[in-house]
mmCIF file of N, CA and C in Angstrom:
data_model
loop_
_atom_site.group_PDB
_atom_site.id
_atom_site.type_symbol
_atom_site.label_atom_id
_atom_site.label_comp_id
_atom_site.label_asym_id
_atom_site.label_seq_id
_atom_site.Cartn_x
_atom_site.Cartn_y
_atom_site.Cartn_z
ATOM 1 N N ASP A 947 99.812 95.805 101.158
ATOM 2 C CA ASP A 947 100.572 94.845 101.854
ATOM 3 C C ASP A 947 101.963 94.486 101.109
ATOM 4 N N LYS A 948 101.880 94.349 99.855
ATOM 5 C CA LYS A 948 103.099 94.065 99.034
ATOM 6 C C LYS A 948 104.052 95.206 99.278
ATOM 7 N N ALA A 949 103.627 96.469 99.122
ATOM 8 C CA ALA A 949 104.559 97.554 99.254
ATOM 9 C C ALA A 949 105.240 97.542 100.680
ATOM 10 N N GLY A 950 104.491 97.252 101.765
ATOM 11 C CA GLY A 950 104.936 97.081 103.009
ATOM 12 C C GLY A 950 106.048 96.017 103.242
ATOM 13 N N ARG A 951 105.762 94.895 102.643
ATOM 14 C CA ARG A 951 106.678 93.790 102.666
ATOM 15 C C ARG A 951 107.947 94.018 101.956
ATOM 16 N N GLU A 952 107.843 94.729 100.873
ATOM 17 C CA GLU A 952 108.985 94.985 99.984
ATOM 18 C C GLU A 952 109.618 96.367 100.096
ATOM 19 N N ALA A 953 109.169 97.073 101.142
ATOM 20 C CA ALA A 953 109.597 98.413 101.361
ATOM 21 C C ALA A 953 109.429 99.331 100.149
ATOM 22 N N GLY A 954 108.426 99.135 99.399
ATOM 23 C CA GLY A 954 108.185 99.896 98.257
ATOM 24 C C GLY A 954 107.246 101.078 98.463
ATOM 25 N N ILE A 955 107.085 101.913 97.477
ATOM 26 C CA ILE A 955 106.261 103.083 97.589
ATOM 27 C C ILE A 955 105.208 103.060 96.409
ATOM 28 N N PHE A 956 104.102 103.676 96.569
ATOM 29 C CA PHE A 956 103.131 103.910 95.507
ATOM 30 C C PHE A 956 102.376 105.099 95.785
ATOM 31 N N GLY A 957 101.628 105.562 94.833
ATOM 32 C CA GLY A 957 100.897 106.779 94.930
ATOM 33 C C GLY A 957 99.418 106.563 94.869
ATOM 34 N N LEU A 958 98.630 107.367 95.557
ATOM 35 C CA LEU A 958 97.167 107.365 95.367
ATOM 36 C C LEU A 958 96.769 108.762 95.005
ATOM 37 N N ILE A 959 96.080 108.926 93.837
ATOM 38 C CA ILE A 959 95.781 110.191 93.283
ATOM 39 C C ILE A 959 94.244 110.212 93.363
ATOM 40 N N TYR A 960 93.719 111.361 93.931
ATOM 41 C CA TYR A 960 92.234 111.491 94.045
ATOM 42 C C TYR A 960 91.899 112.669 93.128
ATOM 43 N N ILE A 961 90.913 112.452 92.330
ATOM 44 C CA ILE A 961 90.517 113.405 91.226
ATOM 45 C C ILE A 961 89.036 113.730 91.430
ATOM 46 N N ASP A 962 88.701 115.030 91.426
ATOM 47 C CA ASP A 962 87.336 115.465 91.475
ATOM 48 C C ASP A 962 87.001 116.415 90.349
ATOM 49 N N LEU A 963 86.049 115.984 89.434
ATOM 50 C CA LEU A 963 85.778 116.819 88.343
ATOM 51 C C LEU A 963 85.159 118.238 88.909
ATOM 52 N N ASP A 964 85.683 119.259 88.435
ATOM 53 C CA ASP A 964 85.185 120.616 88.952
ATOM 54 C C ASP A 964 83.849 120.866 88.287
ATOM 55 N N LYS A 965 82.892 121.395 89.038
ATOM 56 C CA LYS A 965 81.646 121.969 88.524
ATOM 57 C C LYS A 965 80.798 120.926 87.664
ATOM 58 N N PHE A 966 80.908 119.640 88.105
ATOM 59 C CA PHE A 966 80.148 118.664 87.328
ATOM 60 C C PHE A 966 78.672 118.798 87.571
ATOM 61 N N LYS A 967 78.253 119.250 88.673
ATOM 62 C CA LYS A 967 76.778 119.448 88.844
ATOM 63 C C LYS A 967 76.300 120.488 87.871
ATOM 64 N N GLN A 968 77.071 121.495 87.569
ATOM 65 C CA GLN A 968 76.651 122.507 86.588
ATOM 66 C C GLN A 968 76.448 121.911 85.280
ATOM 67 N N VAL A 969 77.326 120.941 84.857
ATOM 68 C CA VAL A 969 77.139 120.266 83.543
ATOM 69 C C VAL A 969 75.779 119.672 83.493
ATOM 70 N N ASN A 970 75.512 118.780 84.478
ATOM 71 C CA ASN A 970 74.131 118.117 84.559
ATOM 72 C C ASN A 970 73.027 119.143 84.608
ATOM 73 N N ASP A 971 73.174 120.173 85.362
ATOM 74 C CA ASP A 971 72.042 121.138 85.393
ATOM 75 C C ASP A 971 71.865 121.953 84.115
ATOM 76 N N GLN A 972 72.933 122.264 83.480
ATOM 77 C CA GLN A 972 72.816 123.071 82.267
ATOM 78 C C GLN A 972 72.552 122.231 81.080
ATOM 79 N N TYR A 973 73.198 121.083 80.873
ATOM 80 C CA TYR A 973 73.047 120.301 79.646
ATOM 81 C C TYR A 973 72.278 119.060 79.749
ATOM 82 N N GLY A 974 71.966 118.590 80.988
ATOM 83 C CA GLY A 974 71.200 117.390 81.243
ATOM 84 C C GLY A 974 72.004 116.167 81.600
ATOM 85 N N HIS A 975 71.367 115.112 82.081
ATOM 86 C CA HIS A 975 72.167 113.996 82.631
ATOM 87 C C HIS A 975 72.797 113.201 81.473
ATOM 88 N N ARG A 976 72.152 113.181 80.327
ATOM 89 C CA ARG A 976 72.776 112.404 79.182
ATOM 90 C C ARG A 976 74.192 112.937 78.880
ATOM 91 N N VAL A 977 74.231 114.245 78.705
ATOM 92 C CA VAL A 977 75.556 114.984 78.422
ATOM 93 C C VAL A 977 76.428 114.740 79.598
ATOM 94 N N GLY A 978 75.933 114.794 80.839
ATOM 95 C CA GLY A 978 76.809 114.569 82.021
ATOM 96 C C GLY A 978 77.370 113.183 82.045
ATOM 97 N N ASP A 979 76.560 112.252 81.677
ATOM 98 C CA ASP A 979 77.097 110.859 81.661
ATOM 99 C C ASP A 979 78.157 110.622 80.592
ATOM 100 N N ILE A 980 77.952 111.229 79.456
ATOM 101 C CA ILE A 980 78.922 111.157 78.329
ATOM 102 C C ILE A 980 80.249 111.853 78.742
ATOM 103 N N TYR A 981 80.025 113.014 79.398
ATOM 104 C CA TYR A 981 81.221 113.693 79.892
ATOM 105 C C TYR A 981 81.968 112.850 80.916
ATOM 106 N N LEU A 982 81.378 112.269 81.836
ATOM 107 C CA LEU A 982 82.017 111.342 82.757
ATOM 108 C C LEU A 982 82.874 110.206 82.024
ATOM 109 N N GLN A 983 82.237 109.614 81.001
ATOM 110 C CA GLN A 983 82.810 108.526 80.226
ATOM 111 C C GLN A 983 84.017 109.086 79.456
ATOM 112 N N GLU A 984 83.953 110.293 78.869
ATOM 113 C CA GLU A 984 85.032 110.793 78.082
ATOM 114 C C GLU A 984 86.107 111.313 78.969
ATOM 115 N N ALA A 985 85.784 111.849 80.152
ATOM 116 C CA ALA A 985 86.828 112.279 81.142
ATOM 117 C C ALA A 985 87.570 111.095 81.640
ATOM 118 N N ALA A 986 86.860 109.969 81.897
ATOM 119 C CA ALA A 986 87.595 108.687 82.309
ATOM 120 C C ALA A 986 88.498 108.116 81.153
ATOM 121 N N ALA A 987 87.980 108.259 80.031
ATOM 122 C CA ALA A 987 88.889 107.732 78.827
ATOM 123 C C ALA A 987 90.133 108.714 78.723
ATOM 124 N N ARG A 988 90.034 109.946 78.884
ATOM 125 C CA ARG A 988 91.142 110.786 78.850
ATOM 126 C C ARG A 988 92.101 110.497 79.949
ATOM 127 N N MET A 989 91.603 110.349 81.140
ATOM 128 C CA MET A 989 92.483 110.093 82.268
ATOM 129 C C MET A 989 93.163 108.708 82.043
ATOM 130 N N LYS A 990 92.392 107.739 81.562
ATOM 131 C CA LYS A 990 93.054 106.410 81.381
ATOM 132 C C LYS A 990 94.229 106.465 80.445
ATOM 133 N N ARG A 991 94.163 107.340 79.332
ATOM 134 C CA ARG A 991 95.244 107.527 78.420
ATOM 135 C C ARG A 991 96.499 108.139 79.032
ATOM 136 N N GLN A 992 96.360 108.683 80.236
ATOM 137 C CA GLN A 992 97.489 109.309 80.903
ATOM 138 C C GLN A 992 98.338 108.304 81.746
ATOM 139 N N LEU A 993 97.670 107.152 81.867
ATOM 140 C CA LEU A 993 98.210 106.205 82.854
ATOM 141 C C LEU A 993 99.101 105.115 82.152
ATOM 142 N N ARG A 994 99.923 104.467 82.986
ATOM 143 C CA ARG A 994 100.674 103.336 82.497
ATOM 144 C C ARG A 994 99.852 102.110 82.600
ATOM 145 N N ALA A 995 100.241 101.018 82.005
ATOM 146 C CA ALA A 995 99.566 99.823 82.014
ATOM 147 C C ALA A 995 99.306 99.225 83.423
ATOM 148 N N GLN A 996 100.193 99.444 84.341
ATOM 149 C CA GLN A 996 100.021 98.887 85.682
ATOM 150 C C GLN A 996 99.242 99.755 86.573
ATOM 151 N N ASP A 997 98.883 101.005 86.236
ATOM 152 C CA ASP A 997 98.118 101.908 87.063
ATOM 153 C C ASP A 997 96.681 101.599 86.989
ATOM 154 N N ILE A 998 95.839 101.863 88.024
ATOM 155 C CA ILE A 998 94.502 101.533 88.058
ATOM 156 C C ILE A 998 93.662 102.726 88.322
ATOM 157 N N LEU A 999 92.686 103.024 87.400
ATOM 158 C CA LEU A 999 91.799 104.117 87.547
ATOM 159 C C LEU A 999 90.369 103.552 88.017
ATOM 160 N N ALA A 1000 89.857 104.164 88.964
ATOM 161 C CA ALA A 1000 88.573 103.741 89.518
ATOM 162 C C ALA A 1000 87.620 104.878 89.805
ATOM 163 N N ARG A 1001 86.355 104.752 89.412
ATOM 164 C CA ARG A 1001 85.379 105.787 89.714
ATOM 165 C C ARG A 1001 84.904 105.485 91.138
ATOM 166 N N LEU A 1002 84.994 106.464 91.999
ATOM 167 C CA LEU A 1002 84.578 106.229 93.413
ATOM 168 C C LEU A 1002 83.017 106.475 93.519
ATOM 169 N N GLY A 1003 82.574 107.275 92.679
ATOM 170 C CA GLY A 1003 81.201 107.656 92.789
ATOM 171 C C GLY A 1003 80.967 109.136 92.233
ATOM 172 N N GLY A 1004 79.901 109.409 91.730
ATOM 173 C CA GLY A 1004 79.552 110.732 91.281
ATOM 174 C C GLY A 1004 80.613 111.185 90.288
ATOM 175 N N ASP A 1005 81.361 112.305 90.686
ATOM 176 C CA ASP A 1005 82.385 112.814 89.826
ATOM 177 C C ASP A 1005 83.758 112.659 90.413
ATOM 178 N N GLU A 1006 83.872 111.657 91.287
ATOM 179 C CA GLU A 1006 85.160 111.391 91.952
ATOM 180 C C GLU A 1006 85.865 110.165 91.515
ATOM 181 N N PHE A 1007 87.204 110.290 91.276
ATOM 182 C CA PHE A 1007 87.947 109.140 90.738
ATOM 183 C C PHE A 1007 89.216 108.991 91.625
ATOM 184 N N ALA A 1008 89.770 107.795 91.618
ATOM 185 C CA ALA A 1008 91.060 107.561 92.237
ATOM 186 C C ALA A 1008 91.907 106.758 91.333
ATOM 187 N N VAL A 1009 93.231 106.975 91.407
ATOM 188 C CA VAL A 1009 94.125 106.225 90.676
ATOM 189 C C VAL A 1009 95.267 105.641 91.557
ATOM 190 N N LEU A 1010 95.465 104.336 91.495
ATOM 191 C CA LEU A 1010 96.482 103.705 92.222
ATOM 192 C C LEU A 1010 97.667 103.642 91.377
ATOM 193 N N VAL A 1011 98.693 104.338 91.633
ATOM 194 C CA VAL A 1011 99.943 104.366 90.865
ATOM 195 C C VAL A 1011 101.040 103.550 91.493
ATOM 196 N N SER A 1012 101.162 102.309 90.968
ATOM 197 C CA SER A 1012 102.074 101.341 91.517
ATOM 198 C C SER A 1012 103.400 101.448 90.818
ATOM 199 N N LEU A 1013 104.367 100.798 91.421
ATOM 200 C CA LEU A 1013 105.774 100.739 90.803
ATOM 201 C C LEU A 1013 106.374 102.082 90.515
ATOM 202 N N VAL A 1014 106.319 102.969 91.497
ATOM 203 C CA VAL A 1014 107.047 104.234 91.378
ATOM 204 C C VAL A 1014 108.317 104.173 92.233
ATOM 205 N N TYR A 1015 109.322 104.873 91.944
ATOM 206 C CA TYR A 1015 110.556 104.879 92.561
ATOM 207 C C TYR A 1015 110.744 106.128 93.457
ATOM 208 N N SER A 1016 109.858 107.089 93.185
ATOM 209 C CA SER A 1016 110.042 108.359 93.962
ATOM 210 C C SER A 1016 108.670 109.102 93.863
ATOM 211 N N ARG A 1017 108.471 110.106 94.711
ATOM 212 C CA ARG A 1017 107.363 110.987 94.747
ATOM 213 C C ARG A 1017 107.276 111.600 93.300
ATOM 214 N N ALA A 1018 108.415 112.019 92.771
ATOM 215 C CA ALA A 1018 108.407 112.701 91.444
ATOM 216 C C ALA A 1018 107.709 111.836 90.307
ATOM 217 N N ASP A 1019 107.837 110.563 90.444
ATOM 218 C CA ASP A 1019 107.238 109.671 89.431
ATOM 219 C C ASP A 1019 105.738 109.853 89.491
ATOM 220 N N ALA A 1020 105.095 109.735 90.665
ATOM 221 C CA ALA A 1020 103.735 109.918 90.903
ATOM 222 C C ALA A 1020 103.235 111.305 90.593
ATOM 223 N N GLU A 1021 104.058 112.344 90.887
ATOM 224 C CA GLU A 1021 103.690 113.687 90.626
ATOM 225 C C GLU A 1021 103.589 113.877 89.100
ATOM 226 N N GLU A 1022 104.429 113.257 88.338
ATOM 227 C CA GLU A 1022 104.375 113.395 86.912
ATOM 228 C C GLU A 1022 103.010 112.845 86.412
ATOM 229 N N ILE A 1023 102.507 111.747 86.823
ATOM 230 C CA ILE A 1023 101.330 111.207 86.524
ATOM 231 C C ILE A 1023 100.150 112.081 86.913
ATOM 232 N N ALA A 1024 100.248 112.594 88.117
ATOM 233 C CA ALA A 1024 99.113 113.484 88.610
ATOM 234 C C ALA A 1024 99.070 114.774 87.779
ATOM 235 N N TYR A 1025 100.235 115.216 87.327
ATOM 236 C CA TYR A 1025 100.246 116.419 86.473
ATOM 237 C C TYR A 1025 99.648 116.151 85.174
ATOM 238 N N ARG A 1026 99.941 114.977 84.572
ATOM 239 C CA ARG A 1026 99.309 114.561 83.279
ATOM 240 C C ARG A 1026 97.751 114.445 83.409
ATOM 241 N N LEU A 1027 97.359 113.862 84.539
ATOM 242 C CA LEU A 1027 95.882 113.863 84.732
ATOM 243 C C LEU A 1027 95.249 115.150 84.867
ATOM 244 N N ASP A 1028 95.892 116.121 85.575
ATOM 245 C CA ASP A 1028 95.371 117.430 85.612
ATOM 246 C C ASP A 1028 95.240 118.135 84.230
ATOM 247 N N ARG A 1029 96.329 117.992 83.460
ATOM 248 C CA ARG A 1029 96.498 118.650 82.146
ATOM 249 C C ARG A 1029 95.536 118.014 81.083
ATOM 250 N N CYS A 1030 95.064 116.856 81.356
ATOM 251 C CA CYS A 1030 94.316 116.096 80.200
ATOM 252 C C CYS A 1030 92.918 116.831 80.064
ATOM 253 N N PHE A 1031 92.515 117.766 81.007
ATOM 254 C CA PHE A 1031 91.359 118.541 80.884
ATOM 255 C C PHE A 1031 91.504 119.846 80.210
ATOM 256 N N ASP A 1032 92.707 120.199 79.696
ATOM 257 C CA ASP A 1032 93.018 121.467 79.040
ATOM 258 C C ASP A 1032 92.199 121.601 77.770
ATOM 259 N N GLN A 1033 92.022 120.607 77.011
ATOM 260 C CA GLN A 1033 91.260 120.777 75.751
ATOM 261 C C GLN A 1033 89.814 120.574 76.067
ATOM 262 N N PRO A 1034 88.948 121.408 75.430
ATOM 263 C CA PRO A 1034 87.499 121.250 75.599
ATOM 264 C C PRO A 1034 86.857 119.876 75.261
ATOM 265 N N PHE A 1035 85.802 119.470 75.869
ATOM 266 C CA PHE A 1035 85.108 118.341 75.516
ATOM 267 C C PHE A 1035 83.926 118.812 74.585
ATOM 268 N N VAL A 1036 83.729 118.044 73.461
ATOM 269 C CA VAL A 1036 82.648 118.452 72.536
ATOM 270 C C VAL A 1036 81.713 117.268 72.580
ATOM 271 N N ILE A 1037 80.545 117.513 73.131
ATOM 272 C CA ILE A 1037 79.558 116.389 73.399
ATOM 273 C C ILE A 1037 78.208 116.848 72.816
ATOM 274 N N GLU A 1038 77.702 116.141 71.840
ATOM 275 C CA GLU A 1038 76.429 116.444 71.257
ATOM 276 C C GLU A 1038 76.181 117.872 71.051
ATOM 277 N N GLY A 1039 77.171 118.500 70.304
ATOM 278 C CA GLY A 1039 77.069 119.934 69.998
ATOM 279 C C GLY A 1039 77.392 120.858 71.087
ATOM 280 N N CYS A 1040 77.633 120.405 72.293
ATOM 281 C CA CYS A 1040 77.998 121.232 73.397
ATOM 282 C C CYS A 1040 79.469 121.322 73.634
ATOM 283 N N VAL A 1041 80.024 122.466 73.904
ATOM 284 C CA VAL A 1041 81.524 122.539 74.181
ATOM 285 C C VAL A 1041 81.649 122.777 75.644
ATOM 286 N N LEU A 1042 82.294 121.867 76.300
ATOM 287 C CA LEU A 1042 82.517 121.881 77.802
ATOM 288 C C LEU A 1042 83.978 122.120 78.070
ATOM 289 N N ASN A 1043 84.246 123.149 78.831
ATOM 290 C CA ASN A 1043 85.641 123.405 79.283
ATOM 291 C C ASN A 1043 85.709 122.794 80.643
ATOM 292 N N GLY A 1044 86.141 121.549 80.656
ATOM 293 C CA GLY A 1044 86.297 120.775 81.913
ATOM 294 C C GLY A 1044 87.625 121.044 82.633
ATOM 295 N N SER A 1045 87.557 120.692 83.952
ATOM 296 C CA SER A 1045 88.732 120.836 84.708
ATOM 297 C C SER A 1045 88.588 119.896 85.939
ATOM 298 N N ALA A 1046 89.663 119.576 86.557
ATOM 299 C CA ALA A 1046 89.529 118.684 87.631
ATOM 300 C C ALA A 1046 90.513 119.218 88.806
ATOM 301 N N SER A 1047 90.288 118.830 90.014
ATOM 302 C CA SER A 1047 91.130 119.098 91.137
ATOM 303 C C SER A 1047 91.808 117.734 91.435
ATOM 304 N N VAL A 1048 93.120 117.770 91.585
ATOM 305 C CA VAL A 1048 93.909 116.499 91.798
ATOM 306 C C VAL A 1048 94.706 116.550 93.029
ATOM 307 N N GLY A 1049 94.576 115.515 93.831
ATOM 308 C CA GLY A 1049 95.415 115.434 95.078
ATOM 309 C C GLY A 1049 96.172 114.164 95.071
ATOM 310 N N LEU A 1050 97.384 114.209 95.696
ATOM 311 C CA LEU A 1050 98.307 113.027 95.598
ATOM 312 C C LEU A 1050 98.725 112.681 97.012
ATOM 313 N N ALA A 1051 98.765 111.395 97.347
ATOM 314 C CA ALA A 1051 99.310 110.905 98.622
ATOM 315 C C ALA A 1051 100.238 109.789 98.218
ATOM 316 N N ILE A 1052 101.338 109.582 98.928
ATOM 317 C CA ILE A 1052 102.356 108.610 98.727
ATOM 318 C C ILE A 1052 102.489 107.638 99.971
ATOM 319 N N TYR A 1053 102.448 106.329 99.709
ATOM 320 C CA TYR A 1053 102.677 105.422 100.750
ATOM 321 C C TYR A 1053 104.158 105.155 100.849
ATOM 322 N N PRO A 1054 104.750 105.145 101.988
ATOM 323 C CA PRO A 1054 104.206 105.232 103.306
ATOM 324 C C PRO A 1054 104.238 106.580 103.920
ATOM 325 N N GLU A 1055 104.840 107.557 103.132
ATOM 326 C CA GLU A 1055 105.099 108.908 103.654
ATOM 327 C C GLU A 1055 103.885 109.583 104.214
ATOM 328 N N ASP A 1056 102.704 109.506 103.390
ATOM 329 C CA ASP A 1056 101.524 110.237 103.717
ATOM 330 C C ASP A 1056 100.445 109.419 104.402
ATOM 331 N N GLY A 1057 100.699 108.036 104.534
ATOM 332 C CA GLY A 1057 99.707 107.135 105.130
ATOM 333 C C GLY A 1057 100.134 105.735 104.901
ATOM 334 N N ILE A 1058 99.731 104.873 105.845
ATOM 335 C CA ILE A 1058 100.152 103.471 105.730
ATOM 336 C C ILE A 1058 98.947 102.633 105.550
ATOM 337 N N SER A 1059 97.750 103.044 105.664
ATOM 338 C CA SER A 1059 96.545 102.235 105.381
ATOM 339 C C SER A 1059 95.800 102.778 104.249
ATOM 340 N N LYS A 1060 94.836 101.951 103.680
ATOM 341 C CA LYS A 1060 94.103 102.531 102.539
ATOM 342 C C LYS A 1060 93.255 103.654 102.993
ATOM 343 N N ASP A 1061 92.686 103.613 104.254
ATOM 344 C CA ASP A 1061 91.830 104.727 104.702
ATOM 345 C C ASP A 1061 92.715 106.055 104.896
ATOM 346 N N GLY A 1062 93.940 105.776 105.482
ATOM 347 C CA GLY A 1062 94.789 106.972 105.679
ATOM 348 C C GLY A 1062 95.231 107.594 104.421
ATOM 349 N N LEU A 1063 95.609 106.770 103.341
ATOM 350 C CA LEU A 1063 95.981 107.289 102.087
ATOM 351 C C LEU A 1063 94.852 108.025 101.367
ATOM 352 N N LEU A 1064 93.645 107.403 101.433
ATOM 353 C CA LEU A 1064 92.545 108.008 100.804
ATOM 354 C C LEU A 1064 92.181 109.380 101.443
ATOM 355 N N SER A 1065 92.293 109.431 102.735
ATOM 356 C CA SER A 1065 91.999 110.601 103.538
ATOM 357 C C SER A 1065 93.019 111.666 103.041
ATOM 358 N N ALA A 1066 94.355 111.276 103.065
ATOM 359 C CA ALA A 1066 95.363 112.341 102.731
ATOM 360 C C ALA A 1066 95.294 112.743 101.257
ATOM 361 N N SER A 1067 94.956 111.907 100.338
ATOM 362 C CA SER A 1067 94.770 112.391 98.939
ATOM 363 C C SER A 1067 93.583 113.212 98.779
ATOM 364 N N ASP A 1068 92.479 112.826 99.430
ATOM 365 C CA ASP A 1068 91.275 113.634 99.438
ATOM 366 C C ASP A 1068 91.501 115.014 99.930
ATOM 367 N N ALA A 1069 92.259 115.114 101.106
ATOM 368 C CA ALA A 1069 92.538 116.402 101.691
ATOM 369 C C ALA A 1069 93.376 117.224 100.745
ATOM 370 N N ALA A 1070 94.373 116.542 100.071
ATOM 371 C CA ALA A 1070 95.259 117.262 99.119
ATOM 372 C C ALA A 1070 94.321 117.852 97.937
ATOM 373 N N MET A 1071 93.362 116.963 97.551
ATOM 374 C CA MET A 1071 92.505 117.423 96.433
ATOM 375 C C MET A 1071 91.741 118.658 96.795
ATOM 376 N N TYR A 1072 91.155 118.609 98.036
ATOM 377 C CA TYR A 1072 90.395 119.817 98.406
ATOM 378 C C TYR A 1072 91.276 121.063 98.558
ATOM 379 N N LEU A 1073 92.556 120.855 98.960
ATOM 380 C CA LEU A 1073 93.466 122.028 98.933
ATOM 381 C C LEU A 1073 93.651 122.548 97.512
ATOM 382 N N ALA A 1074 93.674 121.670 96.604
ATOM 383 C CA ALA A 1074 93.896 122.001 95.205
ATOM 384 C C ALA A 1074 92.615 122.760 94.708
ATOM 385 N N LYS A 1075 91.508 122.187 95.044
ATOM 386 C CA LYS A 1075 90.217 122.830 94.660
ATOM 387 C C LYS A 1075 89.997 124.253 95.162
ATOM 388 N N ASN A 1076 90.542 124.471 96.342
ATOM 389 C CA ASN A 1076 90.436 125.765 96.973
ATOM 390 C C ASN A 1076 91.490 126.738 96.561
ATOM 391 N N SER A 1077 92.520 126.188 95.911
ATOM 392 C CA SER A 1077 93.603 127.091 95.589
ATOM 393 C C SER A 1077 93.908 127.122 94.146
ATOM 394 N N LYS A 1078 93.101 126.724 93.231
ATOM 395 C CA LYS A 1078 93.113 126.517 91.814
ATOM 396 C C LYS A 1078 94.352 127.094 91.145
ATOM 397 N N GLN A 1079 95.224 127.868 91.862
ATOM 398 C CA GLN A 1079 96.500 128.300 91.193
ATOM 399 C C GLN A 1079 97.385 127.199 90.749
ATOM 400 N N ASN A 1080 97.493 126.196 91.741
ATOM 401 C CA ASN A 1080 98.316 125.019 91.491
ATOM 402 C C ASN A 1080 97.383 123.855 91.755
ATOM 403 N N SER A 1081 96.771 123.339 90.680
ATOM 404 C CA SER A 1081 95.663 122.330 90.839
ATOM 405 C C SER A 1081 96.144 121.021 91.268
ATOM 406 N N CYS A 1082 97.403 120.649 91.338
ATOM 407 C CA CYS A 1082 97.783 119.383 91.830
ATOM 408 C C CYS A 1082 98.578 119.713 93.027
ATOM 409 N N VAL A 1083 98.032 119.216 94.182
ATOM 410 C CA VAL A 1083 98.538 119.512 95.579
ATOM 411 C C VAL A 1083 98.928 118.188 96.190
ATOM 412 N N HIS A 1084 99.953 118.147 96.945
ATOM 413 C CA HIS A 1084 100.440 116.962 97.604
ATOM 414 C C HIS A 1084 99.898 116.837 99.000
ATOM 415 N N ALA A 1085 99.762 115.686 99.445
ATOM 416 C CA ALA A 1085 99.303 115.508 100.854
ATOM 417 C C ALA A 1085 100.162 116.131 101.818
ATOM 418 N N ILE A 1086 99.591 116.622 102.906
ATOM 419 C CA ILE A 1086 100.399 117.234 103.996
ATOM 420 C C ILE A 1086 100.511 116.243 105.146
ATOM 421 N N GLY A 1087 101.686 115.747 105.345
ATOM 422 C CA GLY A 1087 101.858 114.590 106.171
ATOM 423 C C GLY A 1087 102.614 114.867 107.392
#
């Protein structure tokens, strides 16, 4: 509502941890739970104080990127989120090479409602997941 009133823009980044089910299946739910916590901590370190990271459920997260001046500002944060999985996770003696698929949608360009933005960023994330050559994909609007 505030962005609409003030003609502002913001980004919504959708993040899905790749192959999370395999982590649980191979190493157990305890390691999977710790992996989720450590992944969230890594992602949080990529954000600015005003950004909000939320776990949507399972292995899916969303980031509300407020106070951006252009799509490029949100793209930079999405890129950092994607890259924060480059280093392996070491959990209880297990070395996990994590990765994530990241999708970005921008208000109002890619949607004007929360459902529209979530749908656009989710669709962009699935494009990223399917094309892993460029793991951060933008919403198609």
